[in-house]
Amino acid sequence: MGDKPRRLPRYTSYPTALEFSDLSPSLYQDWLRDLPDDQPISLYFHIPFCEKLCWFCGCFTKISNSMEPVQRYLDVLRAEISLIGGVTGRKRISHIHFGGGSPTIISAEQFTDLMALVGENFDILPDAEIAVEIDPRTCSEDKVKAYAASGVNRVSLGIQDFNPAVQEAINRVQSDQLIADNLRWFKQAGITNINFDLIYGMPRQTLETIEETVGKTNDFRPSRIALFGYAHVPWIKKHQQMMDKHHLPEQAERQAMFELASTKLQEFGYQAIGLDHFALPGDSLLVAREEGRMKRNFQGYSADPATTMIGFGASAIGSLPGGYAQNSPDLKAYSESLADGEIPVRRGLMVDAQDLMMRDVISTLMSNFAVDPWAIARAHKVDYDFEREGADLESLVAVGYMSKDGTSYRITEAGQPYLRAIATLFDQYFPQGTDIIDRCVHESEG
Ligand code: SF4
């Protein structure tokens, strides 16, 4: 497949961001104005700064060793919150997520002020989930106290790998003691919903280091774990060239790493969820999966009931009934728009009823490993015959990757490594030129 293999979508959105094109701020403003009052919405805040660059990083972030640019950015972000809040009116909020970059780079006081402004512009529901992505190296006891006082009730710690040699190879060194300190602060502050983010497929990782990382993870016993495959795209993320590609595991080893980690976590009492998540019994994502409420969104899998998410900050993407909207990723352009009192949206995609129906089909398949596409089309009142898709599903049944019960299709254990490839058969924007079985066998990644 050459140096630049086609990467199968993870379907954290549908249509995917690859389909985005120019979007006018005035159209987005109309979408915001038209949001219904009777449904809660979700807010995402992007903090695009980190103190040190991890060489595996695939996020939109900037390295800053000074707080000046961070404070300037927060001033602009505050202007955006007031501007958007003025357009939407005081909407009810069921979920808030701070991502980055490193949200932990902002001080306790800055975080408290930001959340106060969010509360002035929106009605944060008493049972709202408020989540923050944590870089343990820039977190502190003071910041954790500020999170708790502002209502934060879930944190995701960027762990990646506990092995020191791997940490050196990826330029992200953080001791076990630091993780223990972070967890103590969260416990003392009453924040008990703890996620660990782990990554496999990075340089210097072996089956032994994966087993070590999963074992230490179990010692800390977070309620939820995300186990992502490292995406090596040095032609897009130039800094990934800092890692010696000869130390990257081969595809078969990547797959073995995932399977080992998955097996071990399940032995430790975690239940596998979807593509790459694991949770202890009682975790809200697991409950949502069991009740059929889990879905795909930009955070991966989510139990968030809101169908609308507004994105704030440079590069942030929102998902509204009218479509997707992405703010300018250019900090200067983002700031200048807001200085002029303009909404900083640049790109996006208007969606139609068929897109929304197909999003539901793909999200259901990615969440439950099973789908009845005809039933979903009927529920959406969309007239679509699934003729090509039905033929592909039958091919998958014939090779044992799916089973069939009436018009409902379920991915078998043999088909589970090919979940993303199987989902592409419903993607109306994905080039369907290759045979679906070939796509599973040749394009799936560990
Ligand atoms: S802390 Fe996260 S966002 Fe920042 S460089 Fe590392 S991986 Fe990227």
Tab-separated table of N, CA and C and ligand atoms in Angstrom, residues 49-50 52-54 56-59 61 63 100-102 135 137 160 172, ligand 1:
chain	number	residue	atom	x	y	z
A	49	PHE	N	-2.811	24.219	23.673
A	49	PHE	CA	-1.446	24.488	24.149
A	49	PHE	C	-0.951	23.320	24.995
A	50	CYS	N	0.347	23.045	24.871
A	50	CYS	CA	1.008	22.041	25.709
A	50	CYS	C	2.373	22.583	26.092
A	52	LYS	N	5.093	20.593	26.397
A	52	LYS	CA	6.137	19.814	25.729
A	52	LYS	C	5.476	18.928	24.680
A	53	LEU	N	6.146	18.770	23.540
A	53	LEU	CA	5.525	18.008	22.454
A	53	LEU	C	5.799	16.508	22.593
A	54	CYS	N	4.732	15.724	22.654
A	54	CYS	CA	4.869	14.262	22.595
A	54	CYS	C	5.037	13.918	21.117
A	56	PHE	N	4.372	11.357	19.395
A	56	PHE	CA	3.312	10.578	18.739
A	56	PHE	C	2.082	11.450	18.469
A	57	CYS	N	2.099	12.696	18.964
A	57	CYS	CA	0.880	13.508	19.019
A	57	CYS	C	0.217	13.683	17.648
A	58	GLY	N	-1.097	13.506	17.629
A	58	GLY	CA	-1.864	13.739	16.413
A	58	GLY	C	-2.869	14.867	16.608
A	59	CYS	N	-2.744	15.595	17.733
A	59	CYS	CA	-3.745	16.624	18.063
A	59	CYS	C	-3.360	17.975	17.475
A	61	THR	N	-2.273	21.290	18.459
A	61	THR	CA	-1.752	21.964	19.653
A	61	THR	C	-0.510	22.762	19.306
A	63	ILE	N	3.170	24.375	21.274
A	63	ILE	CA	3.974	24.295	22.493
A	63	ILE	C	4.182	25.709	23.026
A	100	GLY	N	-7.824	18.999	24.217
A	100	GLY	CA	-6.710	19.798	23.710
A	100	GLY	C	-5.858	19.008	22.740
A	101	GLY	N	-4.542	19.414	22.690
A	101	GLY	CA	-3.833	20.195	23.666
A	101	GLY	C	-3.962	19.653	25.085
A	102	SER	N	-3.629	20.540	25.997
A	102	SER	CA	-3.672	20.187	27.418
A	102	SER	C	-4.525	21.191	28.184
A	135	ASP	N	-3.354	16.093	31.425
A	135	ASP	CA	-1.946	15.732	31.268
A	135	ASP	C	-1.386	15.688	32.689
A	137	ARG	N	1.344	15.631	33.914
A	137	ARG	CA	2.562	16.419	34.159
A	137	ARG	C	2.259	17.889	34.406
A	160	GLN	N	-0.860	6.682	28.153
A	160	GLN	CA	-0.192	6.151	26.944
A	160	GLN	C	0.554	4.853	27.234
A	172	ARG	N	7.623	11.484	26.280
A	172	ARG	CA	6.600	11.787	27.278
A	172	ARG	C	6.919	10.967	28.530
B	1	SF4	S1	0.029	16.379	25.841
B	1	SF4	FE1	-1.462	15.540	24.368
B	1	SF4	S2	-1.907	17.222	22.954
B	1	SF4	FE2	-0.039	17.778	24.079
B	1	SF4	S3	1.644	17.109	22.759
B	1	SF4	FE3	1.224	15.431	24.198
B	1	SF4	S4	-0.265	14.118	23.118
B	1	SF4	FE4	-0.222	16.096	22.053
